Short mmCIF file of C-alpha atoms and ligand atoms in Angstrom, two decimals:
data_model
loop_
_atom_site.label_atom_id
_atom_site.label_comp_id
_atom_site.label_asym_id
_atom_site.label_seq_id
_atom_site.Cartn_x
_atom_site.Cartn_y
_atom_site.Cartn_z
CA MET A 68 -39.67 -69.32 2.38
CA SER A 69 -43.01 -69.38 3.95
CA GLU A 70 -46.13 -68.19 2.16
CA PRO A 71 -46.94 -64.25 3.13
CA SER A 72 -49.06 -64.21 6.11
CA ALA A 73 -52.46 -62.75 5.83
CA LYS A 74 -52.46 -62.30 9.95
CA LYS A 75 -52.46 -58.41 10.95
CA VAL A 76 -50.06 -57.72 13.59
CA ARG A 77 -52.23 -56.18 16.49
CA LYS A 78 -50.04 -56.70 19.74
CA ALA A 79 -46.53 -55.55 20.82
CA VAL A 80 -44.15 -57.14 23.41
CA VAL A 81 -42.19 -54.16 25.21
CA PRO A 82 -39.83 -55.65 27.58
CA VAL A 83 -39.43 -53.32 30.46
CA ALA A 84 -38.06 -55.25 33.19
CA GLY A 85 -34.33 -54.38 33.17
CA LEU A 86 -32.81 -52.57 36.33
CA GLY A 87 -31.51 -49.77 34.46
CA THR A 88 -28.43 -49.60 36.14
CA ARG A 89 -26.42 -47.05 33.97
CA PHE A 90 -28.78 -44.28 35.19
CA LEU A 91 -28.37 -44.96 38.83
CA PRO A 92 -29.10 -42.89 40.85
CA ALA A 93 -32.01 -41.76 38.94
CA THR A 94 -33.47 -45.33 38.56
CA LYS A 95 -33.12 -46.47 41.94
CA ALA A 96 -36.64 -45.79 42.73
CA VAL A 97 -37.85 -44.65 38.93
CA PRO A 98 -37.95 -47.18 36.35
CA LYS A 99 -35.73 -46.02 33.37
CA GLU A 100 -38.72 -45.97 30.82
CA MET A 101 -40.39 -43.22 32.88
CA LEU A 102 -37.19 -40.75 32.43
CA PRO A 103 -38.80 -38.18 30.32
CA LEU A 104 -37.93 -36.52 27.32
CA VAL A 105 -39.13 -32.97 28.32
CA ASP A 106 -42.38 -33.80 29.79
CA VAL A 107 -43.15 -37.06 28.27
CA PRO A 108 -41.55 -40.36 29.57
CA SER A 109 -39.61 -42.53 26.62
CA ILE A 110 -42.10 -45.30 27.22
CA GLN A 111 -44.81 -43.15 26.06
CA ILE A 112 -43.06 -42.70 22.96
CA ILE A 113 -42.49 -46.30 22.29
CA VAL A 114 -46.09 -46.80 23.08
CA GLU A 115 -47.17 -43.99 20.64
CA GLU A 116 -45.07 -45.63 17.69
CA CYS A 117 -46.92 -48.58 18.19
CA VAL A 118 -50.34 -46.66 18.14
CA ALA A 119 -49.57 -44.89 15.14
CA ALA A 120 -48.34 -48.36 13.55
CA GLY A 121 -51.78 -49.85 14.12
CA ILE A 122 -50.99 -51.81 17.13
CA GLU A 123 -53.99 -52.39 19.31
CA GLU A 124 -52.44 -54.24 22.48
CA VAL A 125 -49.30 -53.25 24.37
CA ILE A 126 -47.79 -56.04 26.55
CA PHE A 127 -45.50 -54.84 29.16
CA VAL A 128 -42.98 -57.78 30.45
CA THR A 129 -42.37 -56.32 33.56
CA ALA A 130 -40.57 -56.70 36.74
CA ARG A 131 -40.61 -55.96 40.66
CA GLY A 132 -40.49 -52.05 41.12
CA LYS A 133 -41.66 -51.15 37.73
CA SER A 134 -45.45 -50.42 38.35
CA ALA A 135 -44.92 -46.57 37.63
CA ILE A 136 -45.23 -48.05 33.91
CA GLU A 137 -48.50 -49.59 34.68
CA ASP A 138 -49.60 -46.58 36.28
CA HIS A 139 -48.64 -43.91 33.58
CA PHE A 140 -51.31 -45.98 31.18
CA ASP A 141 -54.07 -46.56 33.90
CA ARG A 142 -56.87 -44.22 35.19
CA ALA A 143 -55.94 -41.75 37.87
CA PRO A 144 -59.37 -40.89 39.30
CA GLU A 145 -58.22 -38.57 42.08
CA LEU A 146 -56.01 -36.75 39.95
CA GLU A 147 -58.48 -36.59 37.08
CA ALA A 148 -60.94 -34.90 39.60
CA LEU A 149 -58.53 -32.37 40.84
CA LEU A 150 -57.71 -31.19 37.09
CA ALA A 151 -61.44 -31.07 36.27
CA ARG A 152 -61.98 -29.12 39.93
CA ARG A 153 -59.49 -26.71 38.48
CA GLY A 154 -60.56 -26.14 34.98
CA LYS A 155 -57.34 -27.53 33.52
CA LYS A 156 -58.86 -29.03 30.45
CA GLU A 157 -55.67 -29.96 28.38
CA ASP A 158 -53.81 -31.45 31.28
CA LEU A 159 -57.04 -33.54 32.02
CA ALA A 160 -57.01 -34.38 28.30
CA ALA A 161 -53.63 -35.25 27.98
CA VAL A 162 -53.74 -37.64 31.10
CA ARG A 163 -57.06 -39.46 29.71
CA ARG A 164 -55.73 -39.93 26.23
CA LEU A 165 -52.76 -42.10 27.65
CA THR A 166 -55.49 -44.61 28.76
CA GLU A 167 -57.07 -44.95 25.73
CA LEU A 168 -54.07 -45.46 23.56
CA ALA A 169 -54.46 -49.13 23.55
CA ARG A 170 -55.64 -51.91 25.37
CA PHE A 171 -52.31 -52.48 28.25
CA VAL A 172 -51.38 -55.69 29.51
CA SER A 173 -48.68 -56.92 31.87
CA VAL A 174 -46.98 -60.00 32.22
CA ARG A 175 -43.96 -60.57 34.82
CA GLN A 176 -40.44 -61.81 34.28
CA GLY A 177 -39.49 -63.12 37.68
CA GLU A 178 -35.87 -63.44 37.16
CA PRO A 179 -33.49 -61.43 34.70
CA ARG A 180 -32.73 -64.11 32.35
CA GLY A 181 -32.49 -62.27 29.15
CA LEU A 182 -34.02 -60.57 26.11
CA GLY A 183 -35.36 -64.06 24.90
CA HIS A 184 -36.59 -65.16 27.98
CA ALA A 185 -38.42 -62.02 28.13
CA VAL A 186 -40.27 -62.32 24.83
CA LEU A 187 -41.16 -66.09 26.18
CA CYS A 188 -42.73 -64.58 29.25
CA ALA A 189 -45.42 -62.89 27.04
CA ARG A 190 -46.24 -66.35 25.32
CA ALA A 191 -49.71 -67.01 26.52
CA ALA A 192 -50.52 -62.69 25.92
CA VAL A 193 -49.60 -63.31 22.33
CA GLY A 194 -51.19 -66.62 21.64
CA ASP A 195 -50.90 -67.89 17.89
CA GLU A 196 -50.43 -64.63 15.97
CA PRO A 197 -47.65 -62.57 14.58
CA PHE A 198 -46.30 -59.85 16.84
CA ALA A 199 -44.05 -56.97 17.26
CA VAL A 200 -41.46 -56.17 19.78
CA LEU A 201 -40.02 -52.86 20.74
CA LEU A 202 -37.12 -52.26 22.97
CA GLY A 203 -37.55 -49.14 25.05
CA ASP A 204 -33.73 -48.04 24.85
CA ASP A 205 -34.12 -47.63 21.36
CA LEU A 206 -36.36 -44.15 20.05
CA LEU A 207 -37.08 -43.68 16.23
CA ASP A 208 -38.19 -40.58 14.94
CA ALA A 209 -39.42 -41.41 11.52
CA GLU A 210 -42.05 -40.20 9.12
CA VAL A 211 -43.51 -43.67 8.93
CA PRO A 212 -43.39 -45.28 12.37
CA GLY A 213 -40.20 -47.66 12.64
CA ILE A 214 -42.29 -50.68 13.31
CA ARG A 215 -44.90 -49.96 10.91
CA GLN A 216 -41.96 -50.32 8.30
CA LEU A 217 -41.13 -53.55 9.65
CA ILE A 218 -44.71 -54.72 9.60
CA ASP A 219 -45.27 -53.73 6.10
CA LEU A 220 -42.29 -55.83 4.98
CA HIS A 221 -43.57 -58.65 7.13
CA ALA A 222 -47.07 -58.37 5.30
CA ARG A 223 -45.01 -59.16 1.94
CA THR A 224 -42.79 -61.47 3.07
CA GLY A 225 -44.63 -63.71 5.80
CA THR A 226 -41.37 -64.02 7.60
CA GLY A 227 -40.06 -62.29 10.57
CA VAL A 228 -38.39 -59.17 9.98
CA VAL A 229 -35.60 -57.37 12.35
CA GLY A 230 -34.95 -53.64 11.94
CA LEU A 231 -31.06 -52.53 11.49
CA LYS A 232 -29.20 -49.62 11.29
CA GLU A 233 -25.76 -49.26 10.18
CA VAL A 234 -23.46 -48.50 13.17
CA PRO A 235 -20.07 -46.78 13.28
CA VAL A 236 -16.76 -48.80 12.92
CA GLY A 237 -16.12 -50.10 16.11
CA GLN A 238 -19.31 -50.00 17.60
CA GLU A 239 -20.43 -53.59 16.68
CA HIS A 240 -19.79 -55.34 20.00
CA LEU A 241 -22.27 -53.52 21.28
CA TYR A 242 -24.96 -54.88 19.30
CA GLY A 243 -26.68 -57.84 17.69
CA ILE A 244 -24.96 -57.96 14.25
CA ILE A 245 -26.66 -59.49 10.96
CA ASP A 246 -25.15 -60.87 7.75
CA GLY A 247 -27.28 -60.89 4.81
CA GLU A 248 -28.02 -60.92 1.09
CA ARG A 249 -29.51 -57.72 -0.20
CA THR A 250 -32.86 -58.11 -2.03
CA ALA A 251 -33.57 -54.41 -2.17
CA PRO A 252 -32.03 -50.99 -1.31
CA ARG A 253 -33.15 -51.38 2.40
CA GLU A 254 -33.99 -55.06 2.50
CA LEU A 255 -31.95 -58.10 3.04
CA ARG A 256 -32.31 -61.77 3.36
CA VAL A 257 -30.76 -62.50 6.56
CA ARG A 258 -28.16 -65.30 6.32
CA LYS A 259 -26.64 -65.12 9.65
CA LEU A 260 -27.06 -63.53 13.30
CA ILE A 261 -24.28 -63.04 15.97
CA GLU A 262 -25.24 -61.18 19.19
CA LYS A 263 -22.45 -58.71 20.25
CA PRO A 264 -19.43 -59.99 18.22
CA ALA A 265 -16.12 -59.51 19.78
CA PRO A 266 -14.29 -56.71 18.51
CA GLY A 267 -12.77 -57.25 14.71
CA THR A 268 -15.03 -60.47 14.02
CA ALA A 269 -18.44 -58.84 12.93
CA PRO A 270 -19.66 -60.04 9.55
CA SER A 271 -21.03 -56.47 9.09
CA ARG A 272 -21.80 -53.04 10.42
CA LEU A 273 -25.45 -53.66 10.17
CA ALA A 274 -27.13 -53.69 13.81
CA ILE A 275 -30.08 -54.99 14.93
CA ILE A 276 -32.10 -52.02 16.72
CA GLY A 277 -34.92 -52.94 19.17
CA ARG A 278 -37.38 -53.15 16.51
CA TYR A 279 -38.76 -56.98 15.58
CA VAL A 280 -41.81 -58.72 13.85
CA LEU A 281 -41.74 -62.02 14.86
CA PRO A 282 -44.08 -65.16 13.98
CA PRO A 283 -45.52 -67.17 17.11
CA GLU A 284 -43.21 -70.15 16.35
CA ILE A 285 -40.53 -68.18 17.89
CA PHE A 286 -41.85 -69.38 21.31
CA GLU A 287 -41.10 -72.84 20.96
CA ILE A 288 -38.27 -72.09 19.72
CA LEU A 289 -36.96 -69.74 22.76
CA GLU A 290 -38.16 -72.62 24.78
CA THR A 291 -35.65 -74.52 23.88
CA THR A 292 -32.51 -71.97 23.18
CA PRO A 293 -29.70 -72.37 25.90
CA ALA A 294 -28.53 -69.46 27.68
CA GLY A 295 -25.81 -67.90 25.38
CA ARG A 296 -23.75 -64.55 25.90
CA GLY A 297 -23.95 -63.51 29.25
CA ASP A 298 -25.41 -66.76 30.48
CA GLU A 299 -29.00 -65.11 29.20
CA ILE A 300 -31.21 -66.64 27.02
CA GLN A 301 -30.71 -64.23 23.80
CA LEU A 302 -33.29 -63.27 21.48
CA THR A 303 -30.64 -63.05 18.73
CA ASP A 304 -29.76 -66.64 19.17
CA GLY A 305 -33.58 -67.85 18.58
CA LEU A 306 -33.66 -65.62 15.73
CA GLU A 307 -30.79 -67.44 14.23
CA THR A 308 -32.93 -70.98 14.45
CA LEU A 309 -36.00 -69.35 13.34
CA CYS A 310 -33.75 -67.68 10.34
CA ALA A 311 -32.72 -71.38 9.28
CA ARG A 312 -36.01 -72.82 9.57
CA LYS A 313 -38.54 -70.23 8.26
CA GLY A 314 -36.33 -67.39 6.85
CA LEU A 315 -35.70 -64.06 8.32
CA TYR A 316 -35.65 -60.48 7.05
CA GLY A 317 -33.84 -57.35 7.97
CA LEU A 318 -34.76 -53.87 7.22
CA GLU A 319 -32.84 -50.71 7.35
CA VAL A 320 -35.30 -48.30 9.30
CA GLU A 321 -35.69 -44.91 7.88
CA GLY A 322 -35.88 -42.14 10.75
CA GLN A 323 -33.64 -40.61 13.40
CA ARG A 324 -32.63 -43.35 15.96
CA PHE A 325 -31.70 -42.54 19.43
CA ASP A 326 -30.24 -44.87 22.29
CA VAL A 327 -31.72 -43.41 25.40
CA GLY A 328 -29.93 -46.20 27.32
CA ASP A 329 -27.11 -44.51 26.95
CA ARG A 330 -26.17 -41.41 29.22
CA ALA A 331 -25.24 -39.37 26.29
CA GLY A 332 -27.61 -40.80 23.95
CA TYR A 333 -30.11 -39.63 26.44
CA VAL A 334 -29.23 -36.39 26.37
CA LEU A 335 -29.22 -35.89 22.82
CA ALA A 336 -32.55 -37.54 22.39
CA LEU A 337 -33.91 -34.84 25.08
CA VAL A 338 -32.44 -31.97 23.04
CA HIS A 339 -33.74 -33.37 19.74
CA TYR A 340 -37.40 -33.68 21.25
CA ALA A 341 -37.18 -30.25 22.92
CA LEU A 342 -35.98 -28.68 19.26
CA ARG A 343 -39.24 -30.27 18.00
CA ARG A 344 -41.60 -28.65 20.41
CA ASP A 345 -43.55 -25.40 19.06
CA ASP A 346 -43.72 -24.18 22.73
CA ILE A 347 -39.86 -24.12 23.93
CA ARG A 348 -38.04 -24.43 20.62
CA VAL A 349 -36.86 -20.93 20.36
CA GLU A 350 -35.73 -20.66 23.88
CA VAL A 351 -34.16 -24.17 24.04
CA ARG A 352 -32.24 -22.99 20.88
CA ALA A 353 -30.81 -19.93 21.98
CA GLY A 354 -29.99 -21.36 25.28
CA LEU A 355 -27.86 -24.08 23.73
CA GLU A 356 -26.21 -21.54 21.48
CA LYS A 357 -24.92 -19.80 24.58
CA LEU A 358 -24.18 -22.62 26.17
CA LEU A 359 -22.16 -23.87 23.48
CA ARG A 360 -20.51 -20.45 22.78
CA SER A 361 -19.40 -20.40 26.77
C1 G1P B 180 -30.49 -55.98 22.72
C2 G1P B 180 -30.14 -57.18 21.95
C3 G1P B 180 -29.29 -56.69 20.56
C4 G1P B 180 -29.58 -55.43 19.85
C5 G1P B 180 -29.89 -54.37 20.91
C6 G1P B 180 -30.59 -52.99 20.40
O1 G1P B 180 -29.41 -55.80 23.28
O2 G1P B 180 -29.84 -58.32 22.56
O3 G1P B 180 -29.03 -57.82 19.71
O4 G1P B 180 -28.71 -54.85 19.20
O5 G1P B 180 -30.71 -54.86 22.14
O6 G1P B 180 -30.74 -52.04 21.12
P1 G1P B 180 -29.36 -54.87 24.63
O7 G1P B 180 -29.12 -53.15 24.38
O8 G1P B 180 -30.36 -54.69 25.54
O9 G1P B 180 -28.07 -55.40 25.43
#
């Protein structure tokens, strides 16, 4: 096992090149990452998790048709001038704040060749330092930001860390699943990783949720990782090699997870975030109770 790394995790890679076909027709012209939870697009919740965890630079791995994501975090002089003229101070502050959350960088993934390939596209932007990866389909509402929990374990072990949640029996085939040896109540030394095991073959119910802290060595590994499941370069396959060479930890992340890549999951997340809002909670709760009675 390698020595604890002193290098701070400053950068996060956020793959956003996916087509979002599960949300058609909504995603024909709008990136799925821009679908809102009340009035905040899901990608903003991901970026805010990064910022709350001390990340300074967010690297979007993007594709054609996804420029709304970059625009969301960019200055909007005409809109800002209009809001200023109309005296809409709060809206103006909210719009400006987005541009100051972090440094934003975009790299393109020219063809959809898998999550491992998407991460590899960020190689030059990341450079030679450990980095975080957050997948936009997984939202975590936690007291300590989800990715911060992984960063803290990385600081202690110096190895890569994958975020985990136990999934219900029968759902293992939807995830990367790990097998490992428990070293603390929520921590495991990973022994094995399998991307979306066939039903009935998973070694555990510990699923990789979309949070990772990885050493830069993962890039040279991904460069030679052959296409795997679905004929795509799988990040999970690269992690298997990383695990054998340098060790890898799994952390059962504390907090509530929502799969906004799933239609029902998206609705549940929307309701959750609405009920957390002081301005609409009472009205939404009353409306929901009425709906459930009808
Ligand atoms: C990806 C990963 C998988 C992981 C999942 C978490 O799959 O390949 O290992 O469990 O994200 O959301 P996807 O959901 O993109 O098919």
